[in-house]
Coordinates of C-alpha atoms and ligand atoms in Angstrom, one line a residue:
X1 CA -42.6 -29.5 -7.8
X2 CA -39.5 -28.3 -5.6
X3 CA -39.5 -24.9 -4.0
X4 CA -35.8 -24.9 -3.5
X5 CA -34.9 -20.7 -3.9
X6 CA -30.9 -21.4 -5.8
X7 CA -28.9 -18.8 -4.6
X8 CA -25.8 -20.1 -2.7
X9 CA -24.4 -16.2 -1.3
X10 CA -25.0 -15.8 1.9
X11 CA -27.6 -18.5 2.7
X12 CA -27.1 -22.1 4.2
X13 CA -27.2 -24.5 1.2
X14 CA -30.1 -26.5 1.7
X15 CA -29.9 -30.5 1.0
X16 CA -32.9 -31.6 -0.7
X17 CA -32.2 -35.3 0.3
X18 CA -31.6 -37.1 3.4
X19 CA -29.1 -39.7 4.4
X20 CA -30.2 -43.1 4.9
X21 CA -27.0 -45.4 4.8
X22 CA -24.0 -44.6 6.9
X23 CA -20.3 -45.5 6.9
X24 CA -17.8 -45.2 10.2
X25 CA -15.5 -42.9 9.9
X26 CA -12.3 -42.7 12.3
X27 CA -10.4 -39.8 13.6
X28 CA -7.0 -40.4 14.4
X29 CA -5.1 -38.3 17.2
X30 CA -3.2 -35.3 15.8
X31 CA 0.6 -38.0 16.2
X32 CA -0.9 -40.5 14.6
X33 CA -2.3 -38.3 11.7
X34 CA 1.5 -37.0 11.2
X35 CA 2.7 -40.2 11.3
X36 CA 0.0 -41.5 8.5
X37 CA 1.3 -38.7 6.1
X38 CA 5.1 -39.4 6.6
X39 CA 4.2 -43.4 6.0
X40 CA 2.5 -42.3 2.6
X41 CA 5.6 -40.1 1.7
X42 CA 3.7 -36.8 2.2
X43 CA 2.2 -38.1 -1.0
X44 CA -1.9 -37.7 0.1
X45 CA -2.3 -40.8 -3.0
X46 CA -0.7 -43.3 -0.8
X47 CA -2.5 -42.2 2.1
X48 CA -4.9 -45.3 3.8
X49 CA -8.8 -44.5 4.4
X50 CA -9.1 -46.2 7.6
X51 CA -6.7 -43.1 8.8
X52 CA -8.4 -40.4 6.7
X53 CA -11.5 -38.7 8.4
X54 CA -12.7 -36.4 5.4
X55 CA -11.3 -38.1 2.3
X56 CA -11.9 -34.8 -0.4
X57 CA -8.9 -36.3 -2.6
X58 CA -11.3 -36.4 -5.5
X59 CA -15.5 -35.9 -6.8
X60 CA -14.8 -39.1 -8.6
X61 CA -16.7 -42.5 -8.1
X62 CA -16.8 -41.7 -4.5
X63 CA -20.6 -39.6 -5.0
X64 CA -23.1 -40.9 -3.1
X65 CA -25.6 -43.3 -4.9
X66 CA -29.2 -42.6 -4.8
X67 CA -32.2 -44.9 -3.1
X68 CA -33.6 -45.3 -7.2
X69 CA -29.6 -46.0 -8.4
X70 CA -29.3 -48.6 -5.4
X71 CA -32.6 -50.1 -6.5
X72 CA -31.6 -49.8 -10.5
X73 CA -28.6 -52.2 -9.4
X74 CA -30.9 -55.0 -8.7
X75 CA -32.3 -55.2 -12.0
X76 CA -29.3 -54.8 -13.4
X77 CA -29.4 -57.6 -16.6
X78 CA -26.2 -59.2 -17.4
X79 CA -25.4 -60.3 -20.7
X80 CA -22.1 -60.0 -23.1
X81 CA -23.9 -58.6 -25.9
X82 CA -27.9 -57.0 -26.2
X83 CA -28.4 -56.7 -22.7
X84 CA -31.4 -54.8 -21.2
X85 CA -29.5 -52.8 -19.4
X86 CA -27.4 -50.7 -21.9
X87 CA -30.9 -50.2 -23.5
X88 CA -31.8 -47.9 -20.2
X89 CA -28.6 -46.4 -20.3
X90 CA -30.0 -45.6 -24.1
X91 CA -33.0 -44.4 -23.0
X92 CA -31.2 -42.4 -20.3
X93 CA -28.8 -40.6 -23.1
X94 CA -31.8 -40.0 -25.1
X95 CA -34.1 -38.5 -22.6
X96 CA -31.2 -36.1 -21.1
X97 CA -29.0 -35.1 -24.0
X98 CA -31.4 -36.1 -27.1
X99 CA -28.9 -38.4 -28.1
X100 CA -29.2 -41.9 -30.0
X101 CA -25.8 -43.2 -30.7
X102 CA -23.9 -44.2 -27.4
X103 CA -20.2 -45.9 -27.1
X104 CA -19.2 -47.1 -23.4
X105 CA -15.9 -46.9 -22.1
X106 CA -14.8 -48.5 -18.4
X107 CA -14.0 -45.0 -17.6
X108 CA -13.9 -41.1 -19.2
X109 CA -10.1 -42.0 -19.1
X110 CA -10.3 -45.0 -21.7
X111 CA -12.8 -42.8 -23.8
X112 CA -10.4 -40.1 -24.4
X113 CA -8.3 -43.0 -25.2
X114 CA -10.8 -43.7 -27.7
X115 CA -11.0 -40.7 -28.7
X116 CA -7.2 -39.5 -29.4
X117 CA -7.0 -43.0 -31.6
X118 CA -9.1 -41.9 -33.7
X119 CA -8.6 -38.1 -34.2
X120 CA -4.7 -37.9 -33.1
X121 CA -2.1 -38.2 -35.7
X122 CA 1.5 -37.6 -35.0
X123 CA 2.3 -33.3 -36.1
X124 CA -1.4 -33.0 -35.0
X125 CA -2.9 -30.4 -32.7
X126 CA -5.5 -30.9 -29.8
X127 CA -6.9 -27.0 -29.1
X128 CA -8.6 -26.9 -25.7
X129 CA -9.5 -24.3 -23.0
X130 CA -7.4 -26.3 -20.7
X131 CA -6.0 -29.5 -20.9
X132 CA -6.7 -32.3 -18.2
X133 CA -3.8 -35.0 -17.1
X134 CA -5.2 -38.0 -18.8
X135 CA -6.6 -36.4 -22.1
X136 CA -3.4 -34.5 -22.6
X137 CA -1.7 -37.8 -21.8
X138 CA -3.0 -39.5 -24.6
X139 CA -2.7 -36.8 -27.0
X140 CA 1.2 -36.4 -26.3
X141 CA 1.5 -40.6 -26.5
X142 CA 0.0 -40.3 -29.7
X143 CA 2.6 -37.8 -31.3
X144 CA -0.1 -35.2 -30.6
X145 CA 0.1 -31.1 -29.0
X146 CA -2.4 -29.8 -26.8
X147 CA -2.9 -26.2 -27.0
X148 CA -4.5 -24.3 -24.4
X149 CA -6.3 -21.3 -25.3
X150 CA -8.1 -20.5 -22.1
X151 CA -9.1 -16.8 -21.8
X152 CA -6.4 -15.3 -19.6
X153 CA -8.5 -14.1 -17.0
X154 CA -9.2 -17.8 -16.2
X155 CA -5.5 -17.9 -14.6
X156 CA -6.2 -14.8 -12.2
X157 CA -6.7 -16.9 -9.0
X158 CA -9.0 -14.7 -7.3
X159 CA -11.9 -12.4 -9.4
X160 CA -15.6 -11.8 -9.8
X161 CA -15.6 -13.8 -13.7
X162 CA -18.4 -15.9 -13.5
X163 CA -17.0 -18.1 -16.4
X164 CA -13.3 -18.6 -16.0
X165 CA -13.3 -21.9 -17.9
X166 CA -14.2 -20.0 -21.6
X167 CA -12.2 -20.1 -24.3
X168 CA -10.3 -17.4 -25.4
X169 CA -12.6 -16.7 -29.2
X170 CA -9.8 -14.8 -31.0
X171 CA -6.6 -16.8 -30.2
X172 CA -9.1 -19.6 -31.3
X173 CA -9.0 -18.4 -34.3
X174 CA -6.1 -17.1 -34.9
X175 CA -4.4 -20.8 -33.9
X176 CA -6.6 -22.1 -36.5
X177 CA -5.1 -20.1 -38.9
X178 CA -2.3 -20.5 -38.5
X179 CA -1.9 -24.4 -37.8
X180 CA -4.1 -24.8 -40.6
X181 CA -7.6 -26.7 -40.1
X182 CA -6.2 -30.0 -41.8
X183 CA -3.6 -30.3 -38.6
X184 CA -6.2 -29.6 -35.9
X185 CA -7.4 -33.3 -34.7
X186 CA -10.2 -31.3 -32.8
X187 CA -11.0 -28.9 -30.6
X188 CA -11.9 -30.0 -27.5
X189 CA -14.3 -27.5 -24.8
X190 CA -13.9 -29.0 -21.1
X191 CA -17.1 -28.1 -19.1
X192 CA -16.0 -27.5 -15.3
X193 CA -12.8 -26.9 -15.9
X194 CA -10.9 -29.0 -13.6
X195 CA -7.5 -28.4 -13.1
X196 CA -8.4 -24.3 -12.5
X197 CA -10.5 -24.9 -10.0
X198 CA -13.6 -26.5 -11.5
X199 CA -14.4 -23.1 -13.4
X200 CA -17.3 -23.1 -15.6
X201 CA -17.5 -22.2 -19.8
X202 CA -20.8 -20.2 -20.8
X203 CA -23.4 -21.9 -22.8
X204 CA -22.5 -18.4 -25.1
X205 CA -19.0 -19.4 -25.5
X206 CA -19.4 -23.0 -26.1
X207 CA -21.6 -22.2 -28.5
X208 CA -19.4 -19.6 -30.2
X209 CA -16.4 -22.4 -30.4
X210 CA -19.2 -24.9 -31.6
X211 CA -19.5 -22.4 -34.7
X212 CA -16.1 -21.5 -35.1
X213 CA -15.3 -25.3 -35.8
X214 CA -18.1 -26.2 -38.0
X215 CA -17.1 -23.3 -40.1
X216 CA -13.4 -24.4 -40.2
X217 CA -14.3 -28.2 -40.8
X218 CA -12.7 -29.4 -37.0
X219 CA -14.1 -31.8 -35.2
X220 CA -16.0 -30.0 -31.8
X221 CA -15.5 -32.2 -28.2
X222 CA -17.3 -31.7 -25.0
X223 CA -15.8 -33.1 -21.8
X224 CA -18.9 -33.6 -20.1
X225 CA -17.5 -34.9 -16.6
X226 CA -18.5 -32.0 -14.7
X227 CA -21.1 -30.4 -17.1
X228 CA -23.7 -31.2 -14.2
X229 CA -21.8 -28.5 -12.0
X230 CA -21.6 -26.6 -15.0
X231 CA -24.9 -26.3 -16.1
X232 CA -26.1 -25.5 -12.5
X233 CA -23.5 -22.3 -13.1
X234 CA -24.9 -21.4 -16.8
X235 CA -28.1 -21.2 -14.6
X236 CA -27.4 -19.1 -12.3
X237 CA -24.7 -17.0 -13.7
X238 CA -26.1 -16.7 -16.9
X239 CA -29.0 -14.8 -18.0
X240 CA -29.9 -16.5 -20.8
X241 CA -30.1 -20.1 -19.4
X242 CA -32.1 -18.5 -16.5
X243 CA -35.5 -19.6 -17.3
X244 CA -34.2 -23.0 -19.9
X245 CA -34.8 -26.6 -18.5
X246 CA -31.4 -28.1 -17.4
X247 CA -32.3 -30.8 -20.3
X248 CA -33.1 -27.8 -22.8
X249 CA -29.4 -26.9 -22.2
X250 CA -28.2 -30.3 -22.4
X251 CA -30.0 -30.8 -25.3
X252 CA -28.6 -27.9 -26.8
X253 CA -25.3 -28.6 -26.3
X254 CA -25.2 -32.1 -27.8
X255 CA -27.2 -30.7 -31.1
X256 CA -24.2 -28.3 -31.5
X257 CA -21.1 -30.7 -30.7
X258 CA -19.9 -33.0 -32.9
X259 CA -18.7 -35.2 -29.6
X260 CA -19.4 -35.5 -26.0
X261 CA -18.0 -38.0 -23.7
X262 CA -17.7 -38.3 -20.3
X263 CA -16.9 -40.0 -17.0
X264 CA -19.7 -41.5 -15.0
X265 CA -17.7 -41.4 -12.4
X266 CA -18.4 -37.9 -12.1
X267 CA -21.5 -37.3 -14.4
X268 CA -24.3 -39.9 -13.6
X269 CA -22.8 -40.6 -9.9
X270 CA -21.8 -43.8 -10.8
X271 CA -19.1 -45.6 -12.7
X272 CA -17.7 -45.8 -16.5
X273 CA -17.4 -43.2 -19.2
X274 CA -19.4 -42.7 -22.4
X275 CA -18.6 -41.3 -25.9
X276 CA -22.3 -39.8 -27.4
X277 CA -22.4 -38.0 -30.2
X278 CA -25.6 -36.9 -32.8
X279 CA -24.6 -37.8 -36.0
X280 CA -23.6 -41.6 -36.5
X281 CA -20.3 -41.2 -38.6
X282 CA -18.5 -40.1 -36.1
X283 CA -19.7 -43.0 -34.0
X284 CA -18.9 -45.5 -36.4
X285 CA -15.2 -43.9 -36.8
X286 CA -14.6 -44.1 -33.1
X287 CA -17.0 -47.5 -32.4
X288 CA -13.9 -50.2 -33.7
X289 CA -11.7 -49.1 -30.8
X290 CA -14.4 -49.8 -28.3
X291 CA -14.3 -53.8 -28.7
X292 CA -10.5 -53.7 -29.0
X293 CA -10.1 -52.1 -25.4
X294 CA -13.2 -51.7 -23.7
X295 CA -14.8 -54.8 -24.2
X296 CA -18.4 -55.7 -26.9
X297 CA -20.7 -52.2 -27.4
X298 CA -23.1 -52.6 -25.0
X299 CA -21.4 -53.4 -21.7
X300 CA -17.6 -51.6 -23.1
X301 CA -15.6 -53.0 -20.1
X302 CA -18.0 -51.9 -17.3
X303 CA -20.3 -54.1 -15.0
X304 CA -23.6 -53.8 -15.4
X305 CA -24.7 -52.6 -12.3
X306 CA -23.0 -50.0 -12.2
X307 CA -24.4 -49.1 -15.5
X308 CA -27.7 -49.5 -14.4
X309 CA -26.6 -46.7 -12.0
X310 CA -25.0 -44.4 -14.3
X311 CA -28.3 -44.5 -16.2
X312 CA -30.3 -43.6 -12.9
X313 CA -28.0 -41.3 -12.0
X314 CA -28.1 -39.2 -15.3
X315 CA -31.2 -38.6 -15.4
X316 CA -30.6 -37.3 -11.8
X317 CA -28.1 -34.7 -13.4
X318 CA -31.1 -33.0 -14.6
X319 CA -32.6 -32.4 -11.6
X320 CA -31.2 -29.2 -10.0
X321 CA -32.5 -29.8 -6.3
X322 CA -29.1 -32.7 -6.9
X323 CA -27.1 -30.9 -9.3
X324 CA -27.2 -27.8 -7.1
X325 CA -26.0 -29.6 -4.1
X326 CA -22.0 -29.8 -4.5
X327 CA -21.9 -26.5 -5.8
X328 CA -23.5 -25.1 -3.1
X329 CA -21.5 -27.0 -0.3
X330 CA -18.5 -25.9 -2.2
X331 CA -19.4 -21.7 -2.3
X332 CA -20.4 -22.3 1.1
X333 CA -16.9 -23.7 2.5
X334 CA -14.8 -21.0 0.0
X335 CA -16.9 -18.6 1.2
X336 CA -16.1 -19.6 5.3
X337 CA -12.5 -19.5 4.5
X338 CA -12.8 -16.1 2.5
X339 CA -14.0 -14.6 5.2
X340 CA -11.4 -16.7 7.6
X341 CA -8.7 -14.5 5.0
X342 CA -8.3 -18.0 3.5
X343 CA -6.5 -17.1 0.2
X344 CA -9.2 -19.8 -2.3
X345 CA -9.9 -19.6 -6.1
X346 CA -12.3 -17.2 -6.7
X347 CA -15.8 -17.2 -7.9
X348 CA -16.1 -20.5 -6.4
X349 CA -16.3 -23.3 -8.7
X350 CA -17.5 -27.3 -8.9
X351 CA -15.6 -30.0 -8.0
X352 CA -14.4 -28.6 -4.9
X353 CA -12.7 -25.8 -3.2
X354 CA -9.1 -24.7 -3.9
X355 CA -6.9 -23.6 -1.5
X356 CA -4.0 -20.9 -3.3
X357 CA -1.2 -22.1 -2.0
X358 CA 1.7 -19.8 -3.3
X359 CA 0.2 -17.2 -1.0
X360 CA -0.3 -19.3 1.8
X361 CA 3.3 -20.7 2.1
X362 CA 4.5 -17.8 -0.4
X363 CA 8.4 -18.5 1.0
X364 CA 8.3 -22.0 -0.1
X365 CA 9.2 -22.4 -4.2
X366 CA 7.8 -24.5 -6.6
X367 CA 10.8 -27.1 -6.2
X368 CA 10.0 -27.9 -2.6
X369 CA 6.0 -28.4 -3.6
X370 CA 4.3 -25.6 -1.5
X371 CA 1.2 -27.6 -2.7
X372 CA 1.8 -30.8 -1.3
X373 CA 3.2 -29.3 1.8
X374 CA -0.4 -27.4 2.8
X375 CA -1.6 -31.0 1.6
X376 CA 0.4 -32.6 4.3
X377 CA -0.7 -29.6 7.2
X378 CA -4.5 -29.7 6.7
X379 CA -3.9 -33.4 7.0
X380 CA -1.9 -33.3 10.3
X381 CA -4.5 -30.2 11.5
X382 CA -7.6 -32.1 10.7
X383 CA -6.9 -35.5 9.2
X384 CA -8.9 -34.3 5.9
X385 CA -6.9 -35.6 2.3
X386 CA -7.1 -32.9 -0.3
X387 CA -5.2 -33.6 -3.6
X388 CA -1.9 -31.4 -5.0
X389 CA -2.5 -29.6 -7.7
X390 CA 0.9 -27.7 -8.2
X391 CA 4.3 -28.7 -9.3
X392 CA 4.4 -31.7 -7.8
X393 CA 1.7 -32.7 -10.7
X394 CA 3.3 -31.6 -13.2
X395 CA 6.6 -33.9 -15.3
X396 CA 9.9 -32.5 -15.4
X397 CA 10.8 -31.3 -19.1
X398 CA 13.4 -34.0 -20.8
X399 CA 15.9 -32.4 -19.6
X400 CA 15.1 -32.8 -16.4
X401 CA 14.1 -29.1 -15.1
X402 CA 10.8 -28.8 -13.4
X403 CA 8.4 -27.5 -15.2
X404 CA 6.3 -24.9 -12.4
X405 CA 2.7 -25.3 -13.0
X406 CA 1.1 -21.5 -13.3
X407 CA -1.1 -22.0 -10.3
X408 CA 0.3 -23.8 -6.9
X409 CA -3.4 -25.3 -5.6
X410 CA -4.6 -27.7 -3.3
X411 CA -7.8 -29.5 -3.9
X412 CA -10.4 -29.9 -1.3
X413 CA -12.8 -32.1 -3.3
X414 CA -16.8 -32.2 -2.2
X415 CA -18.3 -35.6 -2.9
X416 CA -22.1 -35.2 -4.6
X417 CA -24.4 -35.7 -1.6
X418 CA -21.9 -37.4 0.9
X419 CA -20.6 -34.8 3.6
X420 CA -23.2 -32.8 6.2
X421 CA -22.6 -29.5 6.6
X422 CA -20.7 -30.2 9.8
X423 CA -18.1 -31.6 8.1
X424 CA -17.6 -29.0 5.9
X425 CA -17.7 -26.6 9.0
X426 CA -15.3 -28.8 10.4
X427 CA -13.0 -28.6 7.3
X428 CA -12.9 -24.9 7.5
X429 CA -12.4 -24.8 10.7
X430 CA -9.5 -26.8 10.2
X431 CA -7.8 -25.3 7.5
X432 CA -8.3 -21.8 9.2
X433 CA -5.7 -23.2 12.1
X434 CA -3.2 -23.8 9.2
X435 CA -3.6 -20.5 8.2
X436 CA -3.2 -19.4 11.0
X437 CA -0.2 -21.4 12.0
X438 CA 1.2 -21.1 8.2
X439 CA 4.8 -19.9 8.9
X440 CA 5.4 -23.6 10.9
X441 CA 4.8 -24.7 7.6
X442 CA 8.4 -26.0 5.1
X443 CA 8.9 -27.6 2.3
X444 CA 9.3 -31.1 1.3
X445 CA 11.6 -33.0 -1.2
X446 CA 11.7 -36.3 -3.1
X447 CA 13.1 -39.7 -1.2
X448 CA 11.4 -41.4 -4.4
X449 CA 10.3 -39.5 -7.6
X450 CA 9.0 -41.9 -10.5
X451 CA 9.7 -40.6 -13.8
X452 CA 6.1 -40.9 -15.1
X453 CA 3.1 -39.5 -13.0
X454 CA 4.7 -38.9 -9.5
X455 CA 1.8 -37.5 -8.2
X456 CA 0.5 -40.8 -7.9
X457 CA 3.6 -42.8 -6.9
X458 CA 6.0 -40.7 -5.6
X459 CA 7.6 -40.0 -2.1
X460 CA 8.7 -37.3 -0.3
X461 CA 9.7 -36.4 2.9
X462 CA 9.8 -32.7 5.0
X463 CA 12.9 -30.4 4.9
X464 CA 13.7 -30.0 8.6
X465 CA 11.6 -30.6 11.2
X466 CA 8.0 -28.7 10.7
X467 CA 5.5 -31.6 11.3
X468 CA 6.8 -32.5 14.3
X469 CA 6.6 -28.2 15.6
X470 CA 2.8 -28.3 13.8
X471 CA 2.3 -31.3 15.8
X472 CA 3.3 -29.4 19.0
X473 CA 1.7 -26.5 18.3
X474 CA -1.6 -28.4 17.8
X475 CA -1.5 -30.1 21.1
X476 CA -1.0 -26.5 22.4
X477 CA -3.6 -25.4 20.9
X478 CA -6.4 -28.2 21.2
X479 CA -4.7 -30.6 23.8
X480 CA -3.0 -33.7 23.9
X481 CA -6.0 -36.1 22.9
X482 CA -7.1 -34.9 19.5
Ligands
F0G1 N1 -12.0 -35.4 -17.8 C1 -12.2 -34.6 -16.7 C2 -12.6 -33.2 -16.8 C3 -11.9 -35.2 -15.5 O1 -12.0 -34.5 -14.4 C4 -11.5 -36.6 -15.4 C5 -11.2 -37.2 -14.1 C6 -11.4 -37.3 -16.6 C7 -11.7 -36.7 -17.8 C8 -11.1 -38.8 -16.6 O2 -12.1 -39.5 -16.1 O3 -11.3 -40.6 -14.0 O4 -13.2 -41.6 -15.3 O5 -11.0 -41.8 -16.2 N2 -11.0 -36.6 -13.1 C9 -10.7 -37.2 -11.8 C10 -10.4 -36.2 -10.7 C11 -9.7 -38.3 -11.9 O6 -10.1 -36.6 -9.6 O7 -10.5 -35.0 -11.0 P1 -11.9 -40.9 -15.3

């Protein structure tokens, strides 16, 4: 039995692990960082690790594996069809979410891919709290709309909500109305909601959208990827989940949706993505896609071992001494910059921490990416990689106009179990001087802009010369050698 006291205000988060394999990191000097950034076009994607000293780009497939996972690899047994191993991924489902009937995917990506096939029609709507960039990808290719219906104090970058990821109930209904249910594909709940800053949905208004869509005959999907984060937030946040059993609330929650799938690159610390769902119809509707893309039912494109893991590492996603660990890291570093004056997305959330960026560079506009500029300074000031989460992320309309994304963020991702707390002192530390130093900071502007997903691809370089005045104002400030 752990003693661990959950309450991440004011305390120093407490790992209830310890590190027992290692990897070298480097830490270039403060030139060579600026000239790492201007090599990967300002675009922190193209950026290489061997010059990246906290790499907080993403929580995905980068979590650090657990002594049982490693060992779970070993036994991993490899066969094309009826292997072992998906059978303890089975028995993993079953034991955390109650669940029997289990699809695999290589990844949560090539679920929802799964997923829109089946549901999406063209002149068909996707309602969700807040779309992510691969599901609403597939919706669109599909002929499909995503609507978001977030609850509009989810947008307001800096409050006390404690659930900024929850639906807004009415407009719910009132879209379902008036698209009619027969033009709804589904409605789809995403748990942690990423692309606001990790913010968390209550277990009360997941259930209320369950009910609203079993009444109106809709199909109800859970993103699970960062319903581990998620759940650690219904617990402490909300009253009712207080004294429940993380599974109790897991089990819950798949008894109530129709779907869940997820990415194991995020839930189960591992690799892959999985499609679960209670009643076998809707498995057997989604189930033909899985050998057409994925590869035969029980291994669905993704090696063993790492499914071996993903089974190890769910069951770990019920244990809160592990699920509690991001979440606190994260509170811990918004709550150093807070009090640094750092504006950050407020409550703090999973995933990661996220810098606001339109009042940290509030001069630059969307069009010059005030985003992926702070992306490129904390770089230069500390060689950490965040990820943009701004304009720069978003596709021009067909026309091409820029569409400005409503929040101008960059992420600082924290990696389940793999940075000390030094690190993330370090980190705050670091971003602190480009606070302070913020006015050094311009825009930037496309040398190469592809025409689908330029976050990824895409190049850009500074407007004038600011890196090179951050660069001497860093050596100022620290000396030559760092
Ligand atoms: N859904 C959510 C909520 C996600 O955050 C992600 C991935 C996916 C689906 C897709 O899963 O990567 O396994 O194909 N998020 C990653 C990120 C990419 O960095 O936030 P995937």
């Amino acid at each position: 039995m752990s003693v661990k006291f959950y309450i991440p205000e004011n305390q120093v988060p407490l790992e209830m692990h310890k590190v027992r394999v290692v990897q070298k990191l480097n830490l270039l000097p403060v030139s060579e960082r600026m000239k790492a950034i201007q090599d990967a076009g300002n675009n922190t994607f193209l950026l290489q690790n061997r010059d990246i000293y906290m790499d907080m780009i993403t929580d995905s497939g980068v979590n650090a594996m657990s002594d049982k996972q490693v060992a779970a690899m070993n036994v991993a047994d490899d066969s094309y069809a009826g292997s072992e191993t998906f059978n303890r991924l089975k028995a993993a489902v079953r034991e955390v979410f109650g669940v029997d009937n289990v699809l695999p995917a290589h990844q949560g990506r090539a679920a929802e891919n799964i997923l829109a096939e089946t549901f999406v029609k063209p002149g068909t709507f996707a309602l969700m709290n807040f779309h992510f960039t691969t599901t609403k990808a597939h919706i669109t290719r599909l002929g499909g709309e995503v609507i978001e219906l977030i609850d509009k104090k989810g947008l307001i970058p800096q409050s006390d909500d404690p659930f900024k990821g929850n639906f807004d109930l009415k407009k719910l209904r009132s879209t379902i109305k008036e698209k009619t249910p027969d033009k709804i594909a589904f409605v789809r709940v995403e748990s942690g909601t990423n692309l606001i800053g990790g913010q968390p949905v209550s277990l009360e208004n997941m259930l209320a959208v369950c009910d609203i869509c079993h009444e109106a005959g809709i199909p109800s999907v859970l993103d699970a990827s960062l319903l581990q984060d998620n759940i650690y937030f219904m617990k402490i946040r909300e009253p009712r989940c207080k004294y429940m059993s993380t599974q109790s609330i897991y089990q819950l929650l798949a008894s109530r949706f129709d779907i869940i799938y997820f990415s194991a690159r995020k839930l189960g610390f591992s690799r892959g993505g999985f499609i679960i769902s209670t009643d076998r119809k809707w498995t057997d509707m989604m189930m033909e896609f899985v050998p057409l893309y994925e590869g035969f039912l029980t291994y669905g494109g993704m090696e063993v071992r790492s499914i071996e893991a993903a089974a190890q590492g769910l069951l770990e996603s019920l244990d809160m001494d592990y699920i509690s660990q991001g979440p606190e890291f994260i509170a811990y570093l918004a709550k150093e910059l807070d009090d640094y004056g750092v504006p950050v997305i407020k409550p703090a959330g999973g995933l990661g921490c996220h810098l606001n960026c339109s009042e940290i560079v509030p001069d630059i506009p969307h069009d010059q990416y005030p985003a992926a500029a702070v992306g490129a300074a904390v770089f230069i000031a500390g060689g950490i990689r965040g990820m943009e989460r701004g304009t720069m992320s978003e596709q021009r309309e067909p026309d091409g106009t820029e569409r400005f994304a409503e929040l101008e963020l960059l992420r600082l991702a924290v990696p389940r179990r793999v940075f000390t707390l030094s690190q993330i002192k370090y980190c705050a530390d670091r971003v602190k001087w480009v606070w302070d130093n913020r006015k050094l900071i311009g825009g930037l502007r496309w040398t190469q802009e592809p025409r689908v997903l330029r976050f990824f691809f895409g190049r850009m370089e500074e407007i004038g010369y600011w890196q090179e005045e951050l660069v001497a104002k860093f050596k100022k400030d620290f000396g030559d050698s760092l």
